[in-house]
Coordinates of C-alpha atoms and ligand atoms in Angstrom, one line a residue:
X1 CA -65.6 -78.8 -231.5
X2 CA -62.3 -79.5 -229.4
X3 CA -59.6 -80.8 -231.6
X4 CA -56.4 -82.6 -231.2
X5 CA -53.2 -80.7 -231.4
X6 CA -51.7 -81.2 -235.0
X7 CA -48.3 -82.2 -233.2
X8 CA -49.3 -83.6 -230.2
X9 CA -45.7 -85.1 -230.3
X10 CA -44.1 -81.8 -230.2
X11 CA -46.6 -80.7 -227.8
X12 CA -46.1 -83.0 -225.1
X13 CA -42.1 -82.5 -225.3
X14 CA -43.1 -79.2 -223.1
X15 CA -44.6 -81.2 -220.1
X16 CA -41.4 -83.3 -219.6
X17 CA -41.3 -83.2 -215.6
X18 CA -38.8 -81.3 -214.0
X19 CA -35.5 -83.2 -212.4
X20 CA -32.4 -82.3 -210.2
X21 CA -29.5 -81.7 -211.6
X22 CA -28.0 -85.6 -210.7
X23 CA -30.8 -87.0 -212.9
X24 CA -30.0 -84.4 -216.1
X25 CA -26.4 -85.2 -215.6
X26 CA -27.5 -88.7 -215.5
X27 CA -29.5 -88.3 -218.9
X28 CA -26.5 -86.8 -220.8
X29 CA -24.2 -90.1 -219.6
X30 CA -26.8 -92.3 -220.8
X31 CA -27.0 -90.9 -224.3
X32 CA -23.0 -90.2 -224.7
X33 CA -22.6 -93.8 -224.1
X34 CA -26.1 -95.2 -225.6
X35 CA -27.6 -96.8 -222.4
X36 CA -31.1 -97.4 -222.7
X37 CA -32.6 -95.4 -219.5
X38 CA -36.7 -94.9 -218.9
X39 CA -36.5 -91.3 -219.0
X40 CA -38.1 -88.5 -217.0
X41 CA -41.4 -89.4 -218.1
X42 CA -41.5 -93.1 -217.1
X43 CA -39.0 -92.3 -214.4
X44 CA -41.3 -89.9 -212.8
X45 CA -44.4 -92.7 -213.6
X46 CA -42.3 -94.9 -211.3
X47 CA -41.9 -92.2 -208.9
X48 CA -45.7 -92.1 -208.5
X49 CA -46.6 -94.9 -208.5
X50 CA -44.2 -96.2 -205.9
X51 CA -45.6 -93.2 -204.3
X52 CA -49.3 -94.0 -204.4
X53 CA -49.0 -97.9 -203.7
X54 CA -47.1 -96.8 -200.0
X55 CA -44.5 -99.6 -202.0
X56 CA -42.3 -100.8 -199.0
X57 CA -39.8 -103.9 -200.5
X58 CA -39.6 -102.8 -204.4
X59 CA -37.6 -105.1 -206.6
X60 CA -36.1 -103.8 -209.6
X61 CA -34.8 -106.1 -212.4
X62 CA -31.8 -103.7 -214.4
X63 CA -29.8 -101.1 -212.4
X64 CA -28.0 -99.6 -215.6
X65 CA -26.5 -96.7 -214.3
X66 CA -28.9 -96.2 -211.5
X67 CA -31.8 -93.4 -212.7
X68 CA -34.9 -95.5 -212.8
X69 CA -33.7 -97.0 -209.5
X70 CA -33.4 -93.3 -207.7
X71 CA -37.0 -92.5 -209.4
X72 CA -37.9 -95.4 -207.5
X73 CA -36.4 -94.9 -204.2
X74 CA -37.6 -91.0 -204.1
X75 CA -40.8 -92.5 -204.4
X76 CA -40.9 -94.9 -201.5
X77 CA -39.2 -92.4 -199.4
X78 CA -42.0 -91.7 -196.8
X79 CA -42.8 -95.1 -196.5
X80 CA -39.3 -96.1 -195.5
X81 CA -39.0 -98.4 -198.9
X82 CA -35.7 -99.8 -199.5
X83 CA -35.0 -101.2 -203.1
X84 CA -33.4 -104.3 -204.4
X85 CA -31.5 -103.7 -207.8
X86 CA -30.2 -106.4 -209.8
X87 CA -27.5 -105.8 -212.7
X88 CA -25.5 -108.4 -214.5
X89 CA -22.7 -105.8 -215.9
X90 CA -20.6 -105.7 -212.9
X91 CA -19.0 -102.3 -213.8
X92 CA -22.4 -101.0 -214.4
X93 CA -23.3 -102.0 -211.0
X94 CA -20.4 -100.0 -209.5
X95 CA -21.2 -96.4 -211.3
X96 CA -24.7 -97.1 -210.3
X97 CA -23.4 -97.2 -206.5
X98 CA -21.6 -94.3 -206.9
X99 CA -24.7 -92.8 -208.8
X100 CA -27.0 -94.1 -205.7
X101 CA -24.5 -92.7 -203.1
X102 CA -24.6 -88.6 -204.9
X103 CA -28.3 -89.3 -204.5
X104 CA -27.8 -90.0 -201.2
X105 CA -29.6 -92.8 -201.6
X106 CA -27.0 -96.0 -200.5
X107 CA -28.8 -96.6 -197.4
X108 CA -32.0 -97.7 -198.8
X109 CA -30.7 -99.3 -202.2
X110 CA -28.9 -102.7 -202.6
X111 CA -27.2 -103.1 -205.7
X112 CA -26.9 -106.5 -206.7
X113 CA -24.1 -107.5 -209.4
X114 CA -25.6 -110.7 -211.0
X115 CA -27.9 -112.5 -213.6
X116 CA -31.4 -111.6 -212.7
X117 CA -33.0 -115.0 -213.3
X118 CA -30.5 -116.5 -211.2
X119 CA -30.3 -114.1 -208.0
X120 CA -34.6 -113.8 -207.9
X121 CA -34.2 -118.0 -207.4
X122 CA -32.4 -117.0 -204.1
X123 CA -34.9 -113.9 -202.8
X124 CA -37.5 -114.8 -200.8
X125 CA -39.6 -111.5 -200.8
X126 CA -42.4 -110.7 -200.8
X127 CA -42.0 -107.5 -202.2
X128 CA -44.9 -104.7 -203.4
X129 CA -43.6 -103.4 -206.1
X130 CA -41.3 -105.0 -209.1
X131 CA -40.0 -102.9 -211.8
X132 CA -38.7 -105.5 -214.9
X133 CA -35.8 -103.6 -217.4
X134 CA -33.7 -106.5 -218.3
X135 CA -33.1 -107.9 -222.0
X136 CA -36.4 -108.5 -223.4
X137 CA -36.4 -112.2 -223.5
X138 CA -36.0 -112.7 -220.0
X139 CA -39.2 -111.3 -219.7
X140 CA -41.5 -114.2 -219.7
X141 CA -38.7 -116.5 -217.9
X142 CA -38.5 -113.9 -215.0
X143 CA -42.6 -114.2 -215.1
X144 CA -43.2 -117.2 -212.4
X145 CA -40.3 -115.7 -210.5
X146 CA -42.5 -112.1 -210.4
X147 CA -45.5 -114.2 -209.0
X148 CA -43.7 -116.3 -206.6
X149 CA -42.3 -112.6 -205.3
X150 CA -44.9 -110.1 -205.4
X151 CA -47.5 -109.8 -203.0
X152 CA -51.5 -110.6 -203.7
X153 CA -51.8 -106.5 -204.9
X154 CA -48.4 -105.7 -205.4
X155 CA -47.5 -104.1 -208.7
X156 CA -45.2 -105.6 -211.4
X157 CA -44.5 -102.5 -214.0
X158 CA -42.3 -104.2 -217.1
X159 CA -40.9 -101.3 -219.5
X160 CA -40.2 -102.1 -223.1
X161 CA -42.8 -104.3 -223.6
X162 CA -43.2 -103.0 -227.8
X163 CA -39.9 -105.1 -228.1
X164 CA -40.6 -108.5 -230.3
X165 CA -38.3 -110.0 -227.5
X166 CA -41.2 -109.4 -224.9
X167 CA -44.0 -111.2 -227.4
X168 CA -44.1 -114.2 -225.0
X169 CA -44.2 -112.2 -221.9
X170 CA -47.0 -110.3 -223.4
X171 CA -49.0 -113.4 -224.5
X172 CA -48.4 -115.0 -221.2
X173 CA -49.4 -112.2 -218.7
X174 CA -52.3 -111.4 -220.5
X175 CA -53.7 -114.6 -220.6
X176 CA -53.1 -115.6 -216.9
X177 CA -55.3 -115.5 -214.3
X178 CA -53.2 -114.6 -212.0
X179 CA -52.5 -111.1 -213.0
X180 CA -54.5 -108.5 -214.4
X181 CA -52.6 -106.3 -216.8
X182 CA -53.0 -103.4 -219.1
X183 CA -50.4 -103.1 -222.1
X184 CA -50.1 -99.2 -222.9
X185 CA -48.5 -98.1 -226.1
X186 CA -47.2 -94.6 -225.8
X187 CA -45.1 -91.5 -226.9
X188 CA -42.4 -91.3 -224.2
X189 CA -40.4 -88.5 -224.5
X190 CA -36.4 -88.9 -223.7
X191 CA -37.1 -93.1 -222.9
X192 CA -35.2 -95.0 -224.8
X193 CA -36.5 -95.5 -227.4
X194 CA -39.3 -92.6 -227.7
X195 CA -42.5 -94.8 -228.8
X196 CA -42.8 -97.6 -226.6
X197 CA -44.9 -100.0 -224.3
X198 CA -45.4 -100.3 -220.6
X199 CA -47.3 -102.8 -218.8
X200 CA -48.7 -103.1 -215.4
X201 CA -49.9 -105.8 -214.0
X202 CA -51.1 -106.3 -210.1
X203 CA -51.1 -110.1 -208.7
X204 CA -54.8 -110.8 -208.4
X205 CA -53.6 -114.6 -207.4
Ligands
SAM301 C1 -32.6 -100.9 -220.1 S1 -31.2 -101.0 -219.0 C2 -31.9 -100.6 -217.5 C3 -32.1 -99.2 -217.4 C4 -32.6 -98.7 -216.0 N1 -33.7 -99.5 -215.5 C5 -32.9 -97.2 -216.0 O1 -34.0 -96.9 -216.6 O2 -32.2 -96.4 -215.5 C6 -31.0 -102.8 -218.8 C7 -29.9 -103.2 -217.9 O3 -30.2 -104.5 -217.5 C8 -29.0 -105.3 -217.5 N2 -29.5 -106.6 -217.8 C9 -29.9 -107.1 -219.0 N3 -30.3 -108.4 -218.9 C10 -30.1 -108.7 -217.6 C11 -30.3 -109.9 -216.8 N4 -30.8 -111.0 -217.4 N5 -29.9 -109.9 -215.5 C12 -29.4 -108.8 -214.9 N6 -29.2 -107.6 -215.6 C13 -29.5 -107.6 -216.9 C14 -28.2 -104.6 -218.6 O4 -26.8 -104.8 -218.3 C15 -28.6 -103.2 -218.5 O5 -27.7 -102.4 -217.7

């Protein structure tokens, strides 16, 4: 009879996807200075799936220092996507520029210094692909502002969504009509923090 491994924990730590150097370097920054980054494992889910969806306009709500946002834009490359980032910590903006330009990546990422709730009121989109990494209760404010956005199709992936903060975000997508979502509860190794939940969601309406 097959079994489980016994620590499928300790297991999975040896299929953490490989990375360049920037993105290690990145890694180390982020956990010197506690900034919550997605990690190799949901950075490299972002990578596919930006991939697979041929994602052209992607919207990402929470720059940080810039890693999710080159998983993102690594992703889209073939399809020419270009990537709208939107940060409220002005200073974290800047070293995700400078982050985004090692990359090589300033050409086809705008970072945008500002509230998220407040800058999505002035974009017009529509975009095909919306990553959602702000603070938690923002979440299901931000949520009309995803619809009016996205594209009939497009994707909207929303990271933390374990957090109590995203309860109302998580009540609200699930019930709509507009979406249809799956709410996955995982062992993510390096994301911050290491058991978490991720939802996707595409706009059925
Ligand atoms: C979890 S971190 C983003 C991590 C990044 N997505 C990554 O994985 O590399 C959240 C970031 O969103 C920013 N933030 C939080 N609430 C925000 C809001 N309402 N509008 C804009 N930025 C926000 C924080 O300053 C922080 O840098």
């Amino acid at each position: 009879m097959s079994q489980m491994w016994p620590n499928p924990e300790a297991y999975f730590r040896e299929f953490l996807p490989k990375r360049d150097q920037l993105l290690h370097d990145l890694e180390q920054e982020a956990r010197r200075e506690g900034i919550p980054i997605v990690g190799p494992v949901v950075g490299e889910l972002l990578f596919i799936l930006a991939r697979v969806t041929g994602a052209v306009q992607v919207l990402e709500l929470g720059t940080a220092i810039g890693y999710s946002a080159i998983y993102l834009a690594r992703g889209c490359e073939p399809a020419g996507g270009r990537i709208i980032t939107l940060e409220m910590d002005k200073a974290m903006a800047a070293r995700a520029q400078g982050n985004l330009a090692k990359a090589g990546l300033s050409p086809r990422v705008e970072v945008r210094p500002g509230e998220a709730l407040q800058l999505m009121a002035g974009l017009t989109g529509p975009f095909d692909f919306i990553f959602m990494d702000i603070d938690k209760e923002s979440y299901s404010p931000a949520l009309p502002h995803c619809h009016r956005l996205l594209k009939i199709g497009g994707l909207l992936v929303t990271d933390n969504v374990a957090f109590a903060g995203a309860a109302a975000f998580n009540r609200e997508i699930f019930a709509s009509e507009d979406w249809r979502t799956v709410h996955l509860l995982g062992f993510l190794p390096n994301h911050s923090p290491e058991h978490d939940g991720l939802s996707l969601a595409v706009r059925v309406k």
